[in-house]
Amino acid sequence: MRAIATTLVAGLVLLAISPSPSNASGSASISGTLTSSNAPATDVCVGASNTSGETVKFGITDASGGYTLSGLEPGTYRIGFFTSDVRIDSFECRDANVLPEYFDNKSTLAAATPVAVADGSEVTGIDAELAKGGSISGRVSVGTRGPNGDICVQAYDSSGQSVKWTKTDSAGRYSLVGLATGNYRVEFGSCQEDGNVFGEFYPDEADLDHASSIPVTAGSDTPDIDANLARGGSISGTVLGEGSGTCWLFVDAYNSSGQVTEYSNWYSGSYKLNRLKPGKYRLKFDLACAGPPMLGSPVDHYVEYFNDQKSLATATPVSVKEGSETEKINVLLGQDGTISGTVTSNRGKLLDDVCVEAFDADGNPAGVIAHTTHGQYVIKALDSGYYRVKFSDCLEPDDPSVATEFYDDRGTLAEAVPVQVTRGTATTAIDAELRAKPKPPVARHAVIGRVSVKGPVRLNEGRKTIQRVRITNTGDGAANGVVLKVKGRGVRFRALVGPIRAGSTKVVRAGIRPRKSGRTKLTFRVTSSNAGRKSVRRVIAVRDRG
C-alpha cells in the first residue's frame, strides 16, 4: 500500500496561505493573546491578510498564548487563527487542539473584523477565545513487534478530503487534533515510501470506501481507534548487466494469482522489493538502457526471469515470509549470445541507421533490435539456437534508403542462411552489403525574387541617363532567358540579360532617353523562361528641352 502523503491541511479554509514577503519593511504591529478553555492556546498560527485577501504576515503563539505580527505596512488587515499540517514560514502549528476562526469571532475571511494600523503604530488587544477541537486517538502496533513510532495517521472528512495527519510517538500513540464536529475515516501507513508495513483504513480495511466512519464532537476525544499493521516481507539482491548509457531497472514480482508488485529505479546494481505478503513469487528483471536522447539512441532491454529463465511460466519461485527478507536473489543480465557485424553499401560506404533484426526458427522476433553506428551493429539477448538476420531501413520504411535483404544476400526470410548462436558467446562477422536505393533527382527552381532600380529621377527630354537595375535570382536553380523591358510615356528600352545563377544578382545599365516632358511612370519588367517575372515602377520628372 502507498505511503501516506503529508498534504497541506490549513485549519482556516479560506485563509490564503502563502509565504510572507521577505522584503516586508513596515514598522507597524498587531498583537494579542489567544486562549482556549480558559487556558493559553499555544502553538497556534496567526495570519494577517491584506485587503486583497493575501496573507502577508505570519506568527505563532508562545507558551502564554501571546503573539505579535510585526513589520506591517500601514493599512487594514483581517486576522486569522488556525492550525496547519505543514510548516508556515518557520512556524509549526500542527498540534494545537483548537478550531480556526477570524477576528472577531468570525468564521470567514470576508466577515472578519478589519484591524487598521498606522505607520509605526502598535495595535494591541486583538485577542480571541478559540473553541476546543475534537480529536481521534489510539495506538498503532506493527506485527508482533508491538508499537511503532514511524507510522503516519491521516483523517478524511465525509467528502473524502484529507483534513489532518500526525505521526505516532515511540510508544505507537497518536492523536489527531483540531477536528470539527463530524464523521471521519482514518488511514494508517508508513511515513516512508519504502516503509515495509502494509497500510490500512480503520478498522482493518483495504480502502477508503470500506472504512468505518468515526464520529467526532468538538471539545471531546474519540479514543481507542487502534490498528495493528502487518509487516511486509521483502526480496533483495544484485543485478549485474552489460547495459551502457543511462539505465533503469524494473523488477516485477508475480504472486500465485498473477498480481504484481513493482520496483523501478535508476540502475545501481542492487534492488529491494518491499511490502510483500507471505507466499511465493516469480520475478521478472528488465534492465532498460539508452544512450544520449539527442543522438536518437534506441532503448536496449535486457530481460530475464529468475533463475536464468525466458518466461514467467518457467521462472523459479522465491518464498517470502512475513517480516523477513529473502536475500541474495541475484541475476546476471545481458550475458546471452550476440550476433554482430558490419553493414556497408554496394560502394563500400559504412551505413548508419540500418535496423538489424534476428528471427528464431519459428519466425518470431528475438533479441534486441540493433541499429548500425558507423556501420557496426550488435544484436543482444539471444539464447542458444539458430537465427535468421534481416537488414532494412526500419526507421524510414515508407522511403527506405537501402534495399531490404536477409543474411546471406537473400531476398526473403525463408531463404535466409541461419546463424548459430551459443549463449554467453559472440557470433561475429555477420556482414551485409546493401544496395542503396537511388534517390530521385532533386527538383530545383529558379525565381526572379528581387528587382530594384537606382538612378536619377529628374531627367532632361531627349538626353540619355543610366538607370541601374539589380535583378536577383532567389531560387536554387539557374534562371534562363532573362529579359529586361522598360516602358513609360515616351520611354522604351529592352535588354537581353542572359542566365542568372541560383542566389546571384546581375546589374543591368538601362539607358533611358525620354522623348516627352512631364511626370512619367516607368515600369521595369523582368521576365524569364523558367523563373517567372517581376516588375517595379518608378516615377520620373522629365524637363522640357526648350
Coordinates of C-alpha atoms in Angstrom, one line a residue:
M1 CA 0.0 0.0 0.0
R2 CA 1.2 3.5 -0.7
A3 CA 3.0 5.6 1.9
I4 CA 0.7 8.3 3.4
A5 CA 1.4 11.7 1.8
T6 CA 1.7 14.6 4.2
T7 CA -0.5 17.1 2.4
L8 CA -1.3 20.7 3.4
V9 CA -4.3 21.0 5.6
A10 CA -5.0 24.5 6.7
G11 CA -7.2 25.0 9.6
L12 CA -8.7 28.1 8.1
V13 CA -10.3 27.0 4.8
L14 CA -10.5 30.5 3.3
L15 CA -7.1 31.7 4.5
A16 CA -4.8 32.2 1.6
I17 CA -1.6 30.5 2.9
S18 CA 1.5 31.8 1.1
P19 CA 5.0 32.7 2.2
S20 CA 5.1 36.2 3.8
P21 CA 7.0 38.7 1.8
S22 CA 10.7 38.6 2.6
N23 CA 11.0 42.3 1.9
A24 CA 8.3 43.5 4.3
S25 CA 9.7 46.7 5.7
G26 CA 6.7 48.2 7.6
S27 CA 7.1 49.4 11.2
A28 CA 3.5 48.7 12.5
S29 CA 2.5 45.7 14.5
I30 CA -0.6 43.8 15.7
S31 CA -0.5 41.7 18.9
G32 CA -2.9 39.8 21.2
T33 CA -3.5 36.7 23.3
L34 CA -5.3 33.5 22.4
T35 CA -7.0 31.2 24.9
S36 CA -9.0 28.0 24.7
S37 CA -11.0 26.6 27.6
N38 CA -9.6 29.4 29.8
A39 CA -6.0 28.3 29.2
P40 CA -3.3 29.8 26.9
A41 CA -3.7 28.5 23.3
T42 CA -0.1 27.7 22.5
D43 CA 1.4 26.9 19.1
V44 CA -1.5 28.4 17.1
C45 CA -0.6 30.1 13.8
V46 CA -1.7 33.7 13.2
G47 CA -2.0 35.3 9.8
A48 CA -2.7 38.8 8.7
S49 CA -4.4 39.2 5.3
N50 CA -4.5 42.5 3.4
T51 CA -7.5 43.9 1.5
S52 CA -6.7 41.7 -1.5
G53 CA -7.1 38.6 0.7
E54 CA -3.3 37.8 0.5
T55 CA -1.7 36.7 3.8
V56 CA 1.3 38.9 4.1
K57 CA 2.4 38.1 7.7
F58 CA 2.5 35.0 9.9
G59 CA 3.2 34.4 13.5
I60 CA 2.7 31.8 16.2
T61 CA 1.5 32.0 19.8
D62 CA 4.0 31.4 22.6
A63 CA 3.6 29.5 25.9
S64 CA 1.4 32.2 27.3
G65 CA -0.8 32.3 24.2
G66 CA 0.6 35.7 23.1
Y67 CA 1.6 36.6 19.6
T68 CA 2.9 39.7 17.7
L69 CA 2.8 40.3 14.0
S70 CA 5.5 43.0 13.3
G71 CA 6.8 44.6 10.2
L72 CA 3.4 45.6 8.8
E73 CA 2.8 48.4 6.3
P74 CA 0.1 50.9 7.1
G75 CA -3.3 49.6 6.1
T76 CA -6.2 47.4 7.0
Y77 CA -5.8 43.7 7.9
R78 CA -8.0 40.8 8.8
I79 CA -6.5 38.4 11.3
G80 CA -7.0 34.6 11.2
F81 CA -6.1 32.0 13.9
F82 CA -5.5 28.5 12.6
T83 CA -3.5 25.2 12.7
S84 CA -1.7 23.7 9.8
D85 CA -0.2 20.3 8.9
V86 CA 2.8 21.9 7.2
R87 CA 5.4 24.4 8.3
I88 CA 4.2 28.0 7.8
D89 CA 7.4 30.1 7.3
S90 CA 9.4 28.9 10.2
F91 CA 6.3 28.0 12.4
E92 CA 4.9 24.6 13.2
C93 CA 1.3 24.7 14.5
R94 CA 0.0 21.2 13.8
D95 CA -0.6 20.0 17.3
A96 CA -2.8 22.8 18.8
N97 CA -6.3 21.3 19.6
V98 CA -8.3 24.4 18.6
L99 CA -10.8 25.2 15.9
P100 CA -9.9 28.1 13.5
E101 CA -11.6 31.5 13.4
Y102 CA -11.1 35.1 12.3
F103 CA -11.1 38.2 14.5
D104 CA -13.5 39.0 16.0
N105 CA -15.1 35.5 16.4
K106 CA -15.9 35.2 12.7
S107 CA -15.9 32.1 10.5
T108 CA -14.9 33.6 7.2
L109 CA -12.3 36.0 5.9
A110 CA -15.0 38.2 4.3
A111 CA -16.8 38.5 7.7
A112 CA -13.7 39.2 9.7
T113 CA -13.5 42.5 11.6
P114 CA -10.8 44.7 9.9
V115 CA -7.9 45.9 12.0
A116 CA -6.4 49.2 10.9
V117 CA -2.8 50.1 11.6
A118 CA -0.9 53.3 11.0
D119 CA 2.8 53.7 10.3
G120 CA 4.8 52.9 13.4
S121 CA 1.7 52.0 15.5
E122 CA 1.3 49.1 17.8
V123 CA -2.2 47.7 17.8
T124 CA -2.8 45.5 20.8
G125 CA -5.7 43.5 22.3
I126 CA -6.5 41.6 19.1
D127 CA -7.5 38.6 21.3
A128 CA -9.5 35.5 20.7
E129 CA -11.0 32.7 22.8
L130 CA -10.8 29.7 20.4
A131 CA -13.1 26.8 20.6
K132 CA -11.5 23.5 21.5
G133 CA -11.3 21.0 18.7
G134 CA -12.3 17.4 18.7
S135 CA -9.8 14.6 18.4
I136 CA -9.3 11.0 17.5
S137 CA -6.7 9.0 19.4
G138 CA -5.3 5.5 19.6
R139 CA -2.3 3.2 19.4
V140 CA -0.7 1.5 16.4
S141 CA 1.4 -1.6 16.5
V142 CA 3.2 -3.5 13.7
G143 CA 3.1 -7.3 13.6
T144 CA 4.3 -8.9 16.7
R145 CA 6.9 -6.2 17.4
G146 CA 4.4 -4.0 19.2
P147 CA 4.2 -0.2 18.9
N148 CA 5.9 1.5 16.0
G149 CA 6.9 5.2 16.1
D150 CA 7.2 5.7 12.3
I151 CA 3.5 5.4 11.3
C152 CA 1.5 8.2 9.8
V153 CA -2.1 8.6 10.7
Q154 CA -4.4 10.6 8.4
A155 CA -8.0 11.7 8.8
Y156 CA -10.5 12.2 6.0
D157 CA -13.8 14.1 6.2
S158 CA -17.1 12.8 4.9
S159 CA -16.3 14.0 1.4
G160 CA -13.0 12.0 1.3
Q161 CA -10.8 15.1 1.7
S162 CA -7.7 14.7 3.8
V163 CA -8.0 17.2 6.7
K164 CA -5.4 16.2 9.3
W165 CA -2.4 13.9 9.8
T166 CA 0.0 13.1 12.5
K167 CA 2.7 10.6 13.4
T168 CA 2.8 8.0 16.1
D169 CA 5.3 8.5 19.0
S170 CA 7.8 5.9 20.2
A171 CA 5.1 4.1 22.0
G172 CA 2.8 4.0 19.0
R173 CA 0.4 6.5 20.4
Y174 CA -1.2 9.2 18.2
S175 CA -3.8 12.0 18.5
L176 CA -5.4 13.7 15.6
V177 CA -6.5 17.1 17.0
G178 CA -8.2 20.3 15.9
L179 CA -11.2 18.4 14.3
A180 CA -14.6 20.0 13.9
T181 CA -17.7 18.1 14.8
G182 CA -18.4 15.5 12.1
N183 CA -17.6 12.0 10.8
Y184 CA -14.1 10.9 9.8
R185 CA -12.3 8.0 8.3
V186 CA -8.8 7.2 9.4
E187 CA -5.8 5.7 7.4
F188 CA -2.7 4.2 8.9
G189 CA 0.5 3.7 6.9
S190 CA 4.2 4.1 6.7
C191 CA 5.5 7.6 6.6
Q192 CA 8.3 6.4 4.3
E193 CA 7.9 5.5 0.7
D194 CA 9.9 2.3 1.3
G195 CA 8.5 1.5 4.7
N196 CA 7.9 -2.2 4.9
V197 CA 4.5 -2.3 6.5
F198 CA 1.0 -2.7 5.0
G199 CA -1.2 0.3 5.4
E200 CA -4.9 0.0 6.2
F201 CA -8.0 2.0 6.9
Y202 CA -9.9 1.7 10.2
P203 CA -10.9 -0.9 11.1
D204 CA -8.7 -3.3 9.1
E205 CA -10.0 -2.3 5.6
A206 CA -8.1 -2.0 2.4
D207 CA -9.5 1.3 1.0
L208 CA -11.3 4.5 2.0
D209 CA -14.6 3.4 0.6
H210 CA -14.9 0.5 3.0
A211 CA -13.5 2.3 6.1
S212 CA -15.9 2.9 9.0
S213 CA -17.0 6.4 9.9
I214 CA -15.7 7.7 13.3
P215 CA -17.9 10.3 15.0
V216 CA -16.2 13.3 16.5
T217 CA -17.6 16.1 18.6
A218 CA -15.7 19.3 19.0
G219 CA -14.2 19.6 22.5
S220 CA -14.2 15.8 23.0
D221 CA -11.8 12.9 22.2
T222 CA -12.8 9.8 20.4
P223 CA -10.4 7.2 21.8
D224 CA -9.2 3.7 21.1
I225 CA -9.1 3.9 17.3
D226 CA -6.2 1.4 17.2
A227 CA -4.6 -0.6 14.5
N228 CA -2.2 -3.5 14.1
L229 CA -0.4 -3.3 10.8
A230 CA 1.1 -6.4 9.1
R231 CA 4.8 -6.3 8.4
G232 CA 5.8 -6.9 4.8
G233 CA 8.3 -9.4 3.6
S234 CA 11.0 -8.4 1.1
I235 CA 13.2 -9.8 -1.7
S236 CA 16.6 -8.3 -2.4
G237 CA 19.7 -8.9 -4.4
T238 CA 22.1 -7.7 -7.0
V239 CA 21.6 -7.2 -10.7
L240 CA 24.6 -7.1 -13.0
G241 CA 24.3 -6.2 -16.6
E242 CA 26.2 -5.1 -19.7
G243 CA 24.0 -2.2 -20.5
S244 CA 25.6 1.1 -21.4
G245 CA 24.4 4.7 -21.3
T246 CA 21.5 5.6 -19.0
C247 CA 19.9 2.5 -17.4
W248 CA 16.7 2.0 -15.4
L249 CA 15.9 -1.3 -13.6
F250 CA 12.4 -2.7 -13.4
V251 CA 11.7 -5.7 -11.2
D252 CA 8.2 -7.3 -11.2
A253 CA 7.2 -9.8 -8.5
Y254 CA 4.2 -12.0 -9.5
N255 CA 2.3 -13.9 -6.8
S256 CA 0.3 -17.0 -7.4
S257 CA -2.7 -15.0 -8.5
G258 CA -0.7 -13.1 -11.1
Q259 CA -0.8 -9.8 -9.1
V260 CA 2.3 -7.7 -9.5
T261 CA 4.4 -5.8 -7.0
E262 CA 6.7 -3.5 -8.9
Y263 CA 10.2 -2.0 -8.3
S264 CA 11.7 0.6 -10.5
N265 CA 14.7 2.9 -10.0
W266 CA 17.9 4.1 -11.7
Y267 CA 20.2 1.1 -12.1
S268 CA 22.6 0.9 -9.2
G269 CA 23.5 -2.8 -9.2
S270 CA 21.0 -3.7 -6.4
Y271 CA 17.3 -3.8 -5.7
K272 CA 14.8 -4.5 -2.9
L273 CA 11.1 -5.3 -3.2
N274 CA 9.2 -4.4 0.0
R275 CA 5.6 -4.8 1.3
L276 CA 5.3 -8.4 0.0
K277 CA 2.7 -10.7 1.6
P278 CA 3.8 -14.2 2.6
G279 CA 3.9 -16.6 -0.3
K280 CA 5.8 -17.5 -3.5
Y281 CA 6.8 -15.0 -6.2
R282 CA 8.2 -15.3 -9.7
L283 CA 10.5 -12.4 -10.6
K284 CA 11.0 -10.6 -13.9
F285 CA 14.0 -8.4 -14.4
D286 CA 14.2 -5.7 -17.1
L287 CA 17.3 -3.6 -17.5
A288 CA 16.5 -0.8 -20.0
C289 CA 19.4 1.3 -21.3
A290 CA 19.7 4.1 -23.7
G291 CA 22.4 6.5 -25.0
P292 CA 22.0 10.3 -25.2
P293 CA 18.5 11.2 -26.3
M294 CA 19.8 13.9 -28.7
L295 CA 21.6 11.2 -30.7
G296 CA 18.3 9.2 -31.1
S297 CA 19.8 6.2 -29.4
P298 CA 17.4 3.2 -29.2
V299 CA 16.5 1.7 -25.9
D300 CA 18.0 -1.7 -25.3
H301 CA 16.1 -4.1 -22.9
Y302 CA 17.9 -7.0 -21.1
V303 CA 15.1 -9.2 -19.8
E304 CA 15.1 -12.5 -17.9
Y305 CA 13.1 -14.3 -15.3
F306 CA 14.6 -15.8 -12.1
N307 CA 16.5 -18.0 -12.2
D308 CA 18.0 -17.6 -15.8
Q309 CA 14.7 -18.3 -17.4
K310 CA 13.0 -16.9 -20.5
S311 CA 9.3 -17.0 -19.4
L312 CA 7.2 -16.4 -16.4
A313 CA 5.9 -20.0 -16.6
T314 CA 9.4 -21.5 -16.2
A315 CA 10.6 -18.9 -13.6
T316 CA 11.9 -20.3 -10.2
P317 CA 9.6 -19.3 -7.4
V318 CA 11.0 -17.3 -4.5
S319 CA 9.5 -17.7 -1.0
V320 CA 8.7 -14.8 1.3
K321 CA 7.8 -14.8 5.0
E322 CA 6.1 -12.1 6.9
G323 CA 8.6 -9.5 8.2
S324 CA 11.5 -11.4 6.7
E325 CA 13.9 -10.5 4.0
T326 CA 14.8 -13.1 1.3
E327 CA 18.3 -12.1 0.3
K328 CA 20.8 -12.8 -2.5
I329 CA 18.2 -13.3 -5.3
N330 CA 20.9 -12.2 -7.8
V331 CA 20.8 -12.1 -11.6
L332 CA 23.2 -11.5 -14.4
L333 CA 21.6 -9.8 -17.4
G334 CA 22.9 -9.2 -20.9
Q335 CA 25.2 -12.3 -20.8
D336 CA 23.3 -14.0 -23.6
G337 CA 24.6 -14.7 -27.0
T338 CA 25.1 -11.9 -29.6
I339 CA 25.3 -11.5 -33.3
S340 CA 27.5 -8.7 -34.7
G341 CA 28.9 -7.5 -38.0
T342 CA 29.4 -4.6 -40.4
V343 CA 26.9 -3.2 -42.9
T344 CA 28.1 -1.3 -46.0
S345 CA 26.6 -0.1 -49.2
N346 CA 27.4 -1.7 -52.5
R347 CA 30.0 1.1 -52.9
G348 CA 31.8 0.2 -49.7
K349 CA 30.4 3.0 -47.6
L350 CA 29.7 2.3 -43.9
L351 CA 25.9 2.7 -43.4
D352 CA 24.3 4.2 -40.3
D353 CA 20.7 3.7 -39.0
V354 CA 20.2 0.4 -40.6
C355 CA 18.0 -1.9 -38.5
V356 CA 19.3 -5.4 -37.9
E357 CA 16.8 -8.0 -36.6
A358 CA 17.0 -11.6 -35.6
F359 CA 14.2 -14.2 -36.0
D360 CA 14.2 -17.6 -34.4
A361 CA 13.4 -20.9 -36.1
D362 CA 9.6 -20.2 -35.9
G363 CA 10.0 -16.8 -37.5
N364 CA 9.4 -14.9 -34.2
P365 CA 11.5 -11.7 -33.4
A366 CA 14.3 -12.5 -31.0
G367 CA 16.8 -10.5 -29.0
V368 CA 17.2 -6.7 -29.1
I369 CA 16.8 -4.9 -32.5
A370 CA 20.2 -3.3 -33.4
H371 CA 20.8 -0.1 -35.3
T372 CA 24.1 0.4 -37.1
T373 CA 26.5 3.1 -36.0
H374 CA 29.5 3.7 -38.3
G375 CA 28.4 0.5 -40.0
Q376 CA 28.6 -1.6 -36.9
Y377 CA 25.8 -3.5 -35.1
V378 CA 25.3 -6.0 -32.2
I379 CA 22.1 -7.9 -31.6
K380 CA 22.0 -8.8 -27.9
A381 CA 20.0 -11.0 -25.6
L382 CA 19.9 -14.1 -27.7
D383 CA 19.6 -17.6 -26.3
S384 CA 21.4 -20.6 -27.9
G385 CA 19.9 -21.6 -31.2
Y386 CA 19.7 -20.7 -34.9
Y387 CA 18.6 -17.3 -36.1
R388 CA 17.9 -15.6 -39.5
V389 CA 19.1 -12.0 -39.8
K390 CA 17.3 -9.2 -41.6
F391 CA 18.8 -5.9 -42.7
S392 CA 16.5 -3.0 -43.5
D393 CA 15.8 0.7 -43.2
C394 CA 13.1 0.3 -40.5
L395 CA 13.4 4.0 -39.5
E396 CA 12.1 5.1 -42.8
P397 CA 10.1 2.1 -44.1
D398 CA 8.0 4.3 -46.5
D399 CA 11.1 5.8 -48.1
P400 CA 13.9 3.4 -47.5
S401 CA 17.5 4.4 -48.3
V402 CA 18.6 0.8 -48.9
A403 CA 17.0 -2.3 -50.2
T404 CA 16.0 -4.9 -47.6
E405 CA 17.8 -8.2 -47.6
F406 CA 18.4 -11.2 -45.3
Y407 CA 21.7 -12.9 -44.5
D408 CA 23.5 -14.1 -46.6
D409 CA 22.4 -11.8 -49.5
R410 CA 18.9 -13.4 -49.7
G411 CA 15.6 -11.8 -50.6
T412 CA 13.2 -13.4 -48.1
L413 CA 13.2 -14.7 -44.5
A414 CA 12.6 -18.3 -45.7
E415 CA 15.7 -18.1 -47.9
A416 CA 18.0 -16.6 -45.2
V417 CA 21.0 -18.6 -44.1
P418 CA 20.7 -19.5 -40.4
V419 CA 23.2 -18.1 -38.0
Q420 CA 24.2 -20.3 -35.0
V421 CA 24.4 -18.6 -31.6
T422 CA 25.7 -20.1 -28.3
R423 CA 24.6 -18.5 -25.1
G424 CA 27.4 -16.4 -23.5
T425 CA 29.4 -16.2 -26.7
A426 CA 29.6 -13.7 -29.6
T427 CA 28.9 -14.7 -33.2
T428 CA 30.8 -12.1 -35.3
A429 CA 31.3 -11.2 -38.9
I430 CA 27.7 -11.5 -40.0
D431 CA 28.1 -8.7 -42.5
A432 CA 25.9 -7.3 -45.2
E433 CA 26.4 -5.3 -48.4
L434 CA 23.2 -3.4 -49.2
R435 CA 22.2 -1.9 -52.4
A436 CA 21.5 1.8 -52.0
K437 CA 18.1 2.9 -53.3
P438 CA 18.7 5.6 -55.9
K439 CA 17.4 9.0 -54.8
P440 CA 15.1 10.8 -57.1
P441 CA 16.6 13.9 -58.7
V442 CA 16.1 17.0 -56.6
A443 CA 13.8 19.5 -58.3
R444 CA 15.4 22.9 -58.4
H445 CA 13.5 26.1 -59.0
A446 CA 14.7 29.5 -60.3
V447 CA 12.8 32.6 -59.0
I448 CA 13.2 36.2 -60.1
G449 CA 12.7 37.3 -56.5
R450 CA 14.0 40.8 -56.3
V451 CA 14.3 43.7 -58.7
S452 CA 15.4 47.2 -57.7
V453 CA 16.3 50.4 -59.6
K454 CA 18.7 53.2 -58.8
G455 CA 19.3 56.3 -60.8
P456 CA 18.3 60.0 -61.3
V457 CA 14.6 60.8 -61.1
R458 CA 14.9 64.2 -62.8
L459 CA 15.8 63.8 -66.5
N460 CA 16.1 66.1 -69.5
E461 CA 13.9 65.4 -72.5
G462 CA 16.0 63.7 -75.2
R463 CA 19.1 63.2 -73.0
K464 CA 20.2 59.7 -72.1
T465 CA 20.6 58.8 -68.4
I466 CA 21.5 55.5 -66.8
Q467 CA 19.2 53.5 -64.5
R468 CA 20.9 50.7 -62.6
V469 CA 18.6 47.7 -62.4
R470 CA 19.6 44.9 -59.9
I471 CA 18.0 41.5 -60.7
T472 CA 18.3 38.7 -58.1
N473 CA 17.5 35.0 -58.6
T474 CA 16.4 33.9 -55.1
G475 CA 15.8 30.3 -56.2
D476 CA 18.0 27.2 -56.1
G477 CA 18.3 26.7 -59.8
A478 CA 19.6 28.9 -62.7
A479 CA 17.3 31.4 -64.2
N480 CA 17.4 31.3 -68.1
G481 CA 16.3 33.6 -70.8
V482 CA 16.1 36.7 -68.6
V483 CA 14.9 39.9 -70.4
L484 CA 14.5 43.4 -69.0
K485 CA 12.0 45.8 -70.5
V486 CA 11.3 49.4 -69.5
K487 CA 8.2 51.2 -70.6
G488 CA 6.6 54.5 -69.9
R489 CA 5.3 57.6 -71.7
G490 CA 8.0 58.5 -74.3
V491 CA 10.3 55.7 -73.0
R492 CA 11.1 52.3 -74.5
F493 CA 14.1 50.0 -73.5
R494 CA 14.8 46.3 -73.9
A495 CA 17.9 44.3 -73.0
L496 CA 18.8 40.6 -73.0
V497 CA 20.2 39.8 -69.6
G498 CA 21.0 36.2 -70.1
P499 CA 21.2 33.5 -67.4
I500 CA 21.5 34.3 -63.7
R501 CA 22.9 31.6 -61.4
A502 CA 21.0 30.5 -58.2
G503 CA 21.3 33.0 -55.5
S504 CA 23.1 35.5 -57.7
T505 CA 22.4 39.1 -58.8
K506 CA 23.0 40.8 -62.1
V507 CA 23.1 44.6 -62.6
V508 CA 21.8 45.9 -65.9
R509 CA 22.7 49.5 -67.0
A510 CA 19.5 50.7 -68.7
G511 CA 20.0 53.7 -70.9
I512 CA 16.8 55.8 -70.8
R513 CA 16.2 58.6 -73.3
P514 CA 12.8 60.2 -72.6
R515 CA 11.1 61.8 -75.6
K516 CA 8.3 63.6 -73.8
S517 CA 8.4 66.1 -70.9
G518 CA 6.4 65.9 -67.7
R519 CA 5.9 63.3 -65.0
T520 CA 6.3 59.8 -66.3
K521 CA 5.7 56.4 -64.6
L522 CA 8.2 53.8 -65.7
T523 CA 7.7 50.1 -65.5
F524 CA 10.8 47.9 -65.2
R525 CA 9.6 44.4 -66.1
V526 CA 11.9 41.4 -65.8
T527 CA 10.9 38.1 -67.4
S528 CA 12.5 34.6 -67.6
S529 CA 11.8 31.4 -69.5
N530 CA 11.8 29.4 -66.2
A531 CA 11.9 31.8 -63.3
G532 CA 8.7 33.8 -63.6
R533 CA 8.5 37.5 -63.8
K534 CA 8.7 40.6 -61.6
S535 CA 8.0 44.3 -62.1
V536 CA 8.8 47.5 -60.3
R537 CA 7.6 51.0 -61.0
R538 CA 9.3 54.3 -60.7
V539 CA 8.1 57.9 -61.3
I540 CA 10.5 60.3 -63.1
A541 CA 10.2 64.0 -63.9
V542 CA 11.3 65.0 -67.5
R543 CA 12.2 68.6 -68.1
D544 CA 11.3 70.2 -71.5
R545 CA 14.4 70.5 -73.6
G546 CA 13.5 74.1 -74.6

